[in-house]
CSV table of C-alpha atoms and ligand atoms in Angstrom, one decimal:
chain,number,residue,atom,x,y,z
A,1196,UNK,CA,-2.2,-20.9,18.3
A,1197,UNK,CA,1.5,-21.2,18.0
A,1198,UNK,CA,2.0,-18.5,15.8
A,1199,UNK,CA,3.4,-15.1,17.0
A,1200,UNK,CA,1.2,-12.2,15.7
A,1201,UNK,CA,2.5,-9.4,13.6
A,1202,UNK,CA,0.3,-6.6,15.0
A,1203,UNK,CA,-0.2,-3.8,12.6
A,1204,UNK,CA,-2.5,-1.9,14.3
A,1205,UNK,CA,0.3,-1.7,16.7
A,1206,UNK,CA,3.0,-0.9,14.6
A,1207,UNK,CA,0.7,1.6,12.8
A,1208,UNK,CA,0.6,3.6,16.1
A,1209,UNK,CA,4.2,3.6,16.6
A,1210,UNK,CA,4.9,4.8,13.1
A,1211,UNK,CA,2.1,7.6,13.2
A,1212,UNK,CA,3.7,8.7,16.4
A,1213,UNK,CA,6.6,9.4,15.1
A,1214,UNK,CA,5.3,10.7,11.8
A,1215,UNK,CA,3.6,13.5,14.0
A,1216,UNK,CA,6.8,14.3,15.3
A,1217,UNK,CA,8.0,15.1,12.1
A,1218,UNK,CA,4.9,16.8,10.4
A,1219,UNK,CA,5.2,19.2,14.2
A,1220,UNK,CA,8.7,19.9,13.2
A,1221,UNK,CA,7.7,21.2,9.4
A,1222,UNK,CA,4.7,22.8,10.7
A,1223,UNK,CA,7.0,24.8,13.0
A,1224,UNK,CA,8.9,26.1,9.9
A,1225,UNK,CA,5.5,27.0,8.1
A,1226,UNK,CA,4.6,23.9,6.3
A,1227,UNK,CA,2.1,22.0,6.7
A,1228,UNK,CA,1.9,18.4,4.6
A,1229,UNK,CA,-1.4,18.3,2.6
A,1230,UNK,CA,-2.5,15.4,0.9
A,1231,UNK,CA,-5.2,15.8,-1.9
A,1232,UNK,CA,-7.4,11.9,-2.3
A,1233,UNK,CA,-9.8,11.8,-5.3
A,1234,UNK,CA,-12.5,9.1,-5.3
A,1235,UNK,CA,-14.5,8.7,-8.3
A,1236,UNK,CA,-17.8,6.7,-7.9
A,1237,UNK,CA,-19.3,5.3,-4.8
A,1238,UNK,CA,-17.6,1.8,-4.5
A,1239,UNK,CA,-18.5,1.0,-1.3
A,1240,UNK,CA,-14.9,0.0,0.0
A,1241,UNK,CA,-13.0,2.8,-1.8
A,1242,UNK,CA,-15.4,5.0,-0.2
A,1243,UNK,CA,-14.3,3.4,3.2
A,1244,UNK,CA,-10.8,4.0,2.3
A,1245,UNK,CA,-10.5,7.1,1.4
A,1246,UNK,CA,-12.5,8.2,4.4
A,1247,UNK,CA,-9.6,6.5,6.9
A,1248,UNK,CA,-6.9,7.8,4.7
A,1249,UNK,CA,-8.3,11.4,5.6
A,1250,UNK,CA,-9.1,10.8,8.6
A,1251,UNK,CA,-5.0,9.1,9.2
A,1252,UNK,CA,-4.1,12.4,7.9
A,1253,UNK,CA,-5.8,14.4,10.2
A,1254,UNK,CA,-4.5,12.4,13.5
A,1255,UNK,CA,-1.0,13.1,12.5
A,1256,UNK,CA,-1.7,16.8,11.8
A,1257,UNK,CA,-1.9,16.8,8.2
A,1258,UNK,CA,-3.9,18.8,5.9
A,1259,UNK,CA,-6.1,16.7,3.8
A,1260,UNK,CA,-8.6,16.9,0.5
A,1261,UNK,CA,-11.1,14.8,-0.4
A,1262,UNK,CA,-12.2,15.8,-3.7
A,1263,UNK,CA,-15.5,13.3,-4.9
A,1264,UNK,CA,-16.9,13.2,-8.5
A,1265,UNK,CA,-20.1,10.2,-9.4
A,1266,UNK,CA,-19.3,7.9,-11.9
A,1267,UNK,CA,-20.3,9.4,-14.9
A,1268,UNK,CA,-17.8,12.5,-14.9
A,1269,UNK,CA,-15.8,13.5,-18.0
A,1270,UNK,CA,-12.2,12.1,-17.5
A,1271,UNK,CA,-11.0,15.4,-18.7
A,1272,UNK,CA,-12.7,16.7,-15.3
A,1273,UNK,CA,-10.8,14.9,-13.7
A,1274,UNK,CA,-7.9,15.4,-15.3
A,1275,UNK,CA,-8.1,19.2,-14.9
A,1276,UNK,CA,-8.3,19.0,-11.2
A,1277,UNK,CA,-4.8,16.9,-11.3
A,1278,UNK,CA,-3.5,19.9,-13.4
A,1279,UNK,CA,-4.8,22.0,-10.8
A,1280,UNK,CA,-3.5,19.9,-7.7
A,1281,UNK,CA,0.0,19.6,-9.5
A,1282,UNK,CA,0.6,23.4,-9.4
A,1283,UNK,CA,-1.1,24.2,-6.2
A,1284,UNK,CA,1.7,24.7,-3.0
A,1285,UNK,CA,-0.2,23.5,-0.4
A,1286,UNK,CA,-0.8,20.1,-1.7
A,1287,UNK,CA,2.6,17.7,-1.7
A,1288,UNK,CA,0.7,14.0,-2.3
A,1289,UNK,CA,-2.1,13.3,-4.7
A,1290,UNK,CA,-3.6,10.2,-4.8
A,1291,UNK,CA,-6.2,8.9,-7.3
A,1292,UNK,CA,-8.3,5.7,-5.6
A,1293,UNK,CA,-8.4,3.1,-8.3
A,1294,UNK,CA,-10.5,0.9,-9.3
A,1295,UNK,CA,-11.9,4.0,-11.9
A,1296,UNK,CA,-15.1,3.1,-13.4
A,1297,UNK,CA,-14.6,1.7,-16.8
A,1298,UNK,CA,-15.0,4.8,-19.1
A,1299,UNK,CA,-11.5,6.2,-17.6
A,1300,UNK,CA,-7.9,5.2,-18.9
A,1301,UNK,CA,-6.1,4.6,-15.3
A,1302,UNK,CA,-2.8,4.6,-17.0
A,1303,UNK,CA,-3.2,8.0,-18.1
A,1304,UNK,CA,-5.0,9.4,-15.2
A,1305,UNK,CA,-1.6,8.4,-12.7
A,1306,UNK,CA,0.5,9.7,-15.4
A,1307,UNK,CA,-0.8,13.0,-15.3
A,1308,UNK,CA,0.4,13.0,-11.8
A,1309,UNK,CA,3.4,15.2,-10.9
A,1310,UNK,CA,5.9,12.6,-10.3
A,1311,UNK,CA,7.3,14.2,-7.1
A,1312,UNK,CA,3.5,14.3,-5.7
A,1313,UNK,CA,2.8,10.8,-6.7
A,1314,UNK,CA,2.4,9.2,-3.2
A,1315,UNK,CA,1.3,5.9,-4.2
A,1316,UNK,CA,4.4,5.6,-6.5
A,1317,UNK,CA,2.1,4.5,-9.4
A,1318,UNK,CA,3.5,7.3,-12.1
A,1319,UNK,CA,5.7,5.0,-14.3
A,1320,UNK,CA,8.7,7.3,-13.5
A,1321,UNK,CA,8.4,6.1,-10.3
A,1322,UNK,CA,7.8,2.9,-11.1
A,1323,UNK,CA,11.1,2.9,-13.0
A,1324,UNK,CA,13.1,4.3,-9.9
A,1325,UNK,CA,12.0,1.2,-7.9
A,1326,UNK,CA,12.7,-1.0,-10.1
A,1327,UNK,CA,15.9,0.6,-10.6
A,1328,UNK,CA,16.8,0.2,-6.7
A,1329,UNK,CA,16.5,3.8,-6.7
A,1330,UNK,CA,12.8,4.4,-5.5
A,1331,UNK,CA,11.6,7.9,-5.0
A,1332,UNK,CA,8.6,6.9,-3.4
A,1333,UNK,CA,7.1,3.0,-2.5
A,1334,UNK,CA,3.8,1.9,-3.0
A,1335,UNK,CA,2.1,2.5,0.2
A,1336,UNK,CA,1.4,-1.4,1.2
A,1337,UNK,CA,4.1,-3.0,-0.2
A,1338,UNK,CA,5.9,-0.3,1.8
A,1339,UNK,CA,3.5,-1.1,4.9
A,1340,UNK,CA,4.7,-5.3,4.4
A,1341,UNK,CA,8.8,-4.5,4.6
A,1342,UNK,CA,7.9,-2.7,7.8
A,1343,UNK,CA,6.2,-5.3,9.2
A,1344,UNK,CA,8.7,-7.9,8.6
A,1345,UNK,CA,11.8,-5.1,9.7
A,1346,UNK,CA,9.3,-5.0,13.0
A,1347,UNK,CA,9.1,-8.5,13.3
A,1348,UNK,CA,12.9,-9.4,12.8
A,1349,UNK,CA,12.2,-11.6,10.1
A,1350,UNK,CA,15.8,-12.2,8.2
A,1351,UNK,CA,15.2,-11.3,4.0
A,1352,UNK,CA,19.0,-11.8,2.9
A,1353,UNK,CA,18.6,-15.3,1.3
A,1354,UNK,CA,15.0,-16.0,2.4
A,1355,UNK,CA,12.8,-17.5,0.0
A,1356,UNK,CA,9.4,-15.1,-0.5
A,1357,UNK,CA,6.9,-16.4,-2.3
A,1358,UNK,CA,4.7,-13.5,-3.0
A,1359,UNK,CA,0.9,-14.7,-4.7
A,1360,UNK,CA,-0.7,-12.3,-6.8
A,1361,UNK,CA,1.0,-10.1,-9.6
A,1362,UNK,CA,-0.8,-6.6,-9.6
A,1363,UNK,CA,0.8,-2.9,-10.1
A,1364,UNK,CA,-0.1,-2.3,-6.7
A,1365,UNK,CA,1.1,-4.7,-4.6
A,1366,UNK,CA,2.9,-8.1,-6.3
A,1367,UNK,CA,4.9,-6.3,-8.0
A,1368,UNK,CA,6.8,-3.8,-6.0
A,1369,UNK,CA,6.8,-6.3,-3.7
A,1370,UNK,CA,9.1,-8.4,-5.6
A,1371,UNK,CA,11.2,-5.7,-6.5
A,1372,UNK,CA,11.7,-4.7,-2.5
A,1373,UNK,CA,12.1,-8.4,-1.6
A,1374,UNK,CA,14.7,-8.7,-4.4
A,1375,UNK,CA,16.3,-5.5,-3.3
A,1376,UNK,CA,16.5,-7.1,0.4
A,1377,UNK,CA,18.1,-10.3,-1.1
A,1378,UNK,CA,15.4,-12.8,-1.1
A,1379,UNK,CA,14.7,-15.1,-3.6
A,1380,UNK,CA,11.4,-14.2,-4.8
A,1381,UNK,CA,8.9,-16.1,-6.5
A,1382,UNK,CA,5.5,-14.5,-8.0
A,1383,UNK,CA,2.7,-16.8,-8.4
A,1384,UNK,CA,-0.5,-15.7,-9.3
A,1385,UNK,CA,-4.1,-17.2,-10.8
A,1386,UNK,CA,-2.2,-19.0,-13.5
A,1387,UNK,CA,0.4,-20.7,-11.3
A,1388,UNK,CA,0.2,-24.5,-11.9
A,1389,UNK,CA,1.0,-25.8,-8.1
A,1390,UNK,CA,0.5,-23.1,-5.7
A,1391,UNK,CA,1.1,-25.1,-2.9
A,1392,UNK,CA,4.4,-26.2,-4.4
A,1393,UNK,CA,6.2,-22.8,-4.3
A,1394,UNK,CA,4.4,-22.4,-0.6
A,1395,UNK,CA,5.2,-25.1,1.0
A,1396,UNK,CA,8.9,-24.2,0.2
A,1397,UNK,CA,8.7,-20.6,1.5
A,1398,UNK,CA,10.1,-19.1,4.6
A,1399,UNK,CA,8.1,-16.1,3.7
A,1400,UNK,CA,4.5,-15.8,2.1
A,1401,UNK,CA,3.0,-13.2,1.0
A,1402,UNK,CA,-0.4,-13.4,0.0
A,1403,UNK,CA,-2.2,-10.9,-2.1
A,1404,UNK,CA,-4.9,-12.4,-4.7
A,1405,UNK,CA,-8.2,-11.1,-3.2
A,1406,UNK,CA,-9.6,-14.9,-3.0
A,1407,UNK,CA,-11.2,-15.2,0.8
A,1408,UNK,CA,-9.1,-17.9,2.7
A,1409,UNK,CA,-7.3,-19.2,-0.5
A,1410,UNK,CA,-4.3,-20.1,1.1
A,1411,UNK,CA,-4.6,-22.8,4.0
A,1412,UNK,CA,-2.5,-24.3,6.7
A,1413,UNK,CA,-1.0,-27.1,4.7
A,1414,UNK,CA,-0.2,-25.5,1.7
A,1415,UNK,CA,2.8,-23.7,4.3
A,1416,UNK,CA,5.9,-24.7,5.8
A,1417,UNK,CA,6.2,-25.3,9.6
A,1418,UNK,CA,7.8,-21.8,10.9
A,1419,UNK,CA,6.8,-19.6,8.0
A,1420,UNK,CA,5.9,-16.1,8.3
A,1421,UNK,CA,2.6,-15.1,6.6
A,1422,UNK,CA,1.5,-11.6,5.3
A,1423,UNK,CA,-1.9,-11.4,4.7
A,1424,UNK,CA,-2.9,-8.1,2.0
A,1425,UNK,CA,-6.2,-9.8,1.5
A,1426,UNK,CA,-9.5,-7.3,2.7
A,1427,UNK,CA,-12.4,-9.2,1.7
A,1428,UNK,CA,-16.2,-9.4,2.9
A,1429,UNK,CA,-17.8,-12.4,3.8
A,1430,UNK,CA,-21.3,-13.0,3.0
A,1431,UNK,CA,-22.2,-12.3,6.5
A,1432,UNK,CA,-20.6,-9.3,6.1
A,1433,UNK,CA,-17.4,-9.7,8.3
A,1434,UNK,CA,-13.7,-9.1,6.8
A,1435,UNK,CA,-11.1,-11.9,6.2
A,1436,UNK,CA,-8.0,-11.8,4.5
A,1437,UNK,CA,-6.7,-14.1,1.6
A,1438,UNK,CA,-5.5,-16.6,4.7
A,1439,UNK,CA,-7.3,-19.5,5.9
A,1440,UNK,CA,-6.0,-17.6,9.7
A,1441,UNK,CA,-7.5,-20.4,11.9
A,1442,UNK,CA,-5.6,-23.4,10.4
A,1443,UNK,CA,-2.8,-20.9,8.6
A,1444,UNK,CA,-2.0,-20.0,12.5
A,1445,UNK,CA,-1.1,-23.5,13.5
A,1446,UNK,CA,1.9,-23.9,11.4
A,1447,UNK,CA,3.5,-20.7,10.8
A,1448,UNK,CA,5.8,-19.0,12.7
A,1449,UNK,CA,4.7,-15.4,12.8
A,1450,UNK,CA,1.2,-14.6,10.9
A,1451,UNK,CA,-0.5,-11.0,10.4
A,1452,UNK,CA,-4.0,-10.9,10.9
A,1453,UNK,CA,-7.2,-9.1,8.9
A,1454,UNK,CA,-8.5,-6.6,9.6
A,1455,UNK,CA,-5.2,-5.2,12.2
A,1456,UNK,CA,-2.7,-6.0,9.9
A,1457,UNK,CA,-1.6,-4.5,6.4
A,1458,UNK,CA,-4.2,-1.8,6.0
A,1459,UNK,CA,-3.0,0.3,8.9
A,1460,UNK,CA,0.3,0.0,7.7
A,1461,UNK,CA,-0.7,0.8,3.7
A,1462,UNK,CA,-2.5,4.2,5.6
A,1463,UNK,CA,0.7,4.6,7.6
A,1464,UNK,CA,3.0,4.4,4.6
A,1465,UNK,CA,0.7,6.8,2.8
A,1466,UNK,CA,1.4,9.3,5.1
A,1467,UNK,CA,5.0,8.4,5.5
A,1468,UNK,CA,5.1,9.2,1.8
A,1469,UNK,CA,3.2,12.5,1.9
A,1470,UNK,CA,5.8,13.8,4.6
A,1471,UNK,CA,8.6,13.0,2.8
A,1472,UNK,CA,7.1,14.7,-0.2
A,1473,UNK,CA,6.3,17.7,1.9
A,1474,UNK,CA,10.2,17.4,3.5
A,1475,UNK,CA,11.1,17.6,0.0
A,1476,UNK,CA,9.7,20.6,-1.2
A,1477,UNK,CA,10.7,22.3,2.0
A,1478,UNK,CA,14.1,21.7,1.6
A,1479,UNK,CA,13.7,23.0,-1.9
A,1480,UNK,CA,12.5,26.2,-1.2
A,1481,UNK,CA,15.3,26.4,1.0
B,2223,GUN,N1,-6.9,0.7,-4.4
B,2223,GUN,C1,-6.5,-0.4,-3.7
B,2223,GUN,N2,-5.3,-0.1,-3.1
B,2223,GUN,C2,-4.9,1.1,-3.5
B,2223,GUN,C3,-3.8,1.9,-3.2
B,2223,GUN,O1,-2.8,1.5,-2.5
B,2223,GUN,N3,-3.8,3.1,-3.8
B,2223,GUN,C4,-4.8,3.6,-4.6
B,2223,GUN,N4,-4.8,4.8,-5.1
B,2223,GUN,N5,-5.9,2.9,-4.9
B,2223,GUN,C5,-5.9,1.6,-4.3
């Protein structure tokens, strides 16, 4: 291996111990950051997220709700439960898991979302803001990637990022925090011509498609740093990221790894984002 590894399970500590720090220090003036998670259906992953995103909040001294509904519920359900969370005090994040099961309208759903409870910074307000430069709150793992590369010293002003994959929830804000950090970015996703063109040519990859080891050691350029956002299951039931890690680690510079990488940092960033929510209010009230 000649790659350095950027350890996020190790960063994630560092981060949640100061978090808890913080959320001791609100606690001690009577508030106590509560994040409210619904999960609708039992998607076997999302149902293993949400259960470490609780459990994350927990550890730091967090309150946390887990509110489950099966498939088939009535959006408007749903809906009346945001409603509900919106108004109540004691809750400063909500976050909906998505995939929803077909029958919903997502869009709407993450609208109905206060926008100063909106942890995930899905609500197109706070889409907006980011986009802007002005961001009120980042999506958690996008948010959980420019830490890793602060941690890792990797220089942005200038770099060229090539980020693959386009969603809401990651290529997108990504590019927008990139850009803000003065990279040249690049977003390639399933309808890019010559992948391995723009990658070869990057001094920073970011890869987040949801394709097992898509993206190999010779599609990169000697020295490159490699985020890998990829969680997906083998047929023998093991995890692997989007990275081909074996060969990807022989020519990068600095690679993060799956699982120990991103996710504890999206988790991490989540509660980062509820804190602040919860400093928010506080300071309101004040
Ligand atoms: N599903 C996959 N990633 C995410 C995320 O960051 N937030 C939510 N709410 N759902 C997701």
């Amino acid at each position: 291996m000649t790659a350095r590894l950027i350890d996020g399970n190790a960063l994630a500590a560092s981060v949640r111990g100061e978090l808890a720090e913080r959320v001791f220090a609100l606690k001690a003036q009577g508030i106590t950051p509560g994040l409210a998670v619904i999960l609708v259906g039992a998607d076997p992953a999302s149902a293993v997220y949400v259960r470490n995103k609780v459990a994350a909040c927990e550890k730091v001294g967090m309150h946390s709700l887990k509110i489950e509904y099966p498939a088939d519920v009535a959006q408007a359900t749903v809906l009346g439960k945001i409603s509900e969370l919106n108004r109540d005090p004691a809750i400063h994040g909500i976050l909906v898991q998505l995939p929803l099961p077909g029958h919903f309208d997502s869009e709407l759903l993450l609208e109905s979302i206060a926008p100063e409870k909106d942890v995930d910074g899905f609500h197109a307000e706070n889409v907006g803001a980011l986009m802007q430069g002005q961001p009120r709150f980042i999506p958690c793992t996008p948010y959980g990637v420019m830490k890793m590369l602060e941690s890792a010293g990797v220089p942005l002003r200038g770099a060229e990022a090539v980020i693959v994959g386009r969603s809401n929830i990651v290529g997108k804000p990504m590019a927008m925090l990139l850009m803000a950090a003065g990279a040249t970015v690049t977003v390639c996703h399933s309808q890019t011509r010559d992948l391995a063109f723009h990658t070869k040519r990057a001094d920073i990859v970011v890869a987040a498609v949801g394709k097992p080891k898509m993206i190999t050691g010779d599609m990169l350029k000697p020295g490159a740093v490699v985020v890998d956002v990829g969680i997906n299951r083998l047929p023998d039931g093991k995890l692997c990221g989007d990275v081909d890690f074996d060969s990807a680690k022989e020519v990068a510079g600095a690679i993060s790894p799956v699982p120990g990488g991103v996710g504890p940092m999206t988790i991490t960033m989540l509660l980062a984002n509820t804190l602040e929510a919860a400093e928010r209010a506080a300071e309101e009230k004040q």
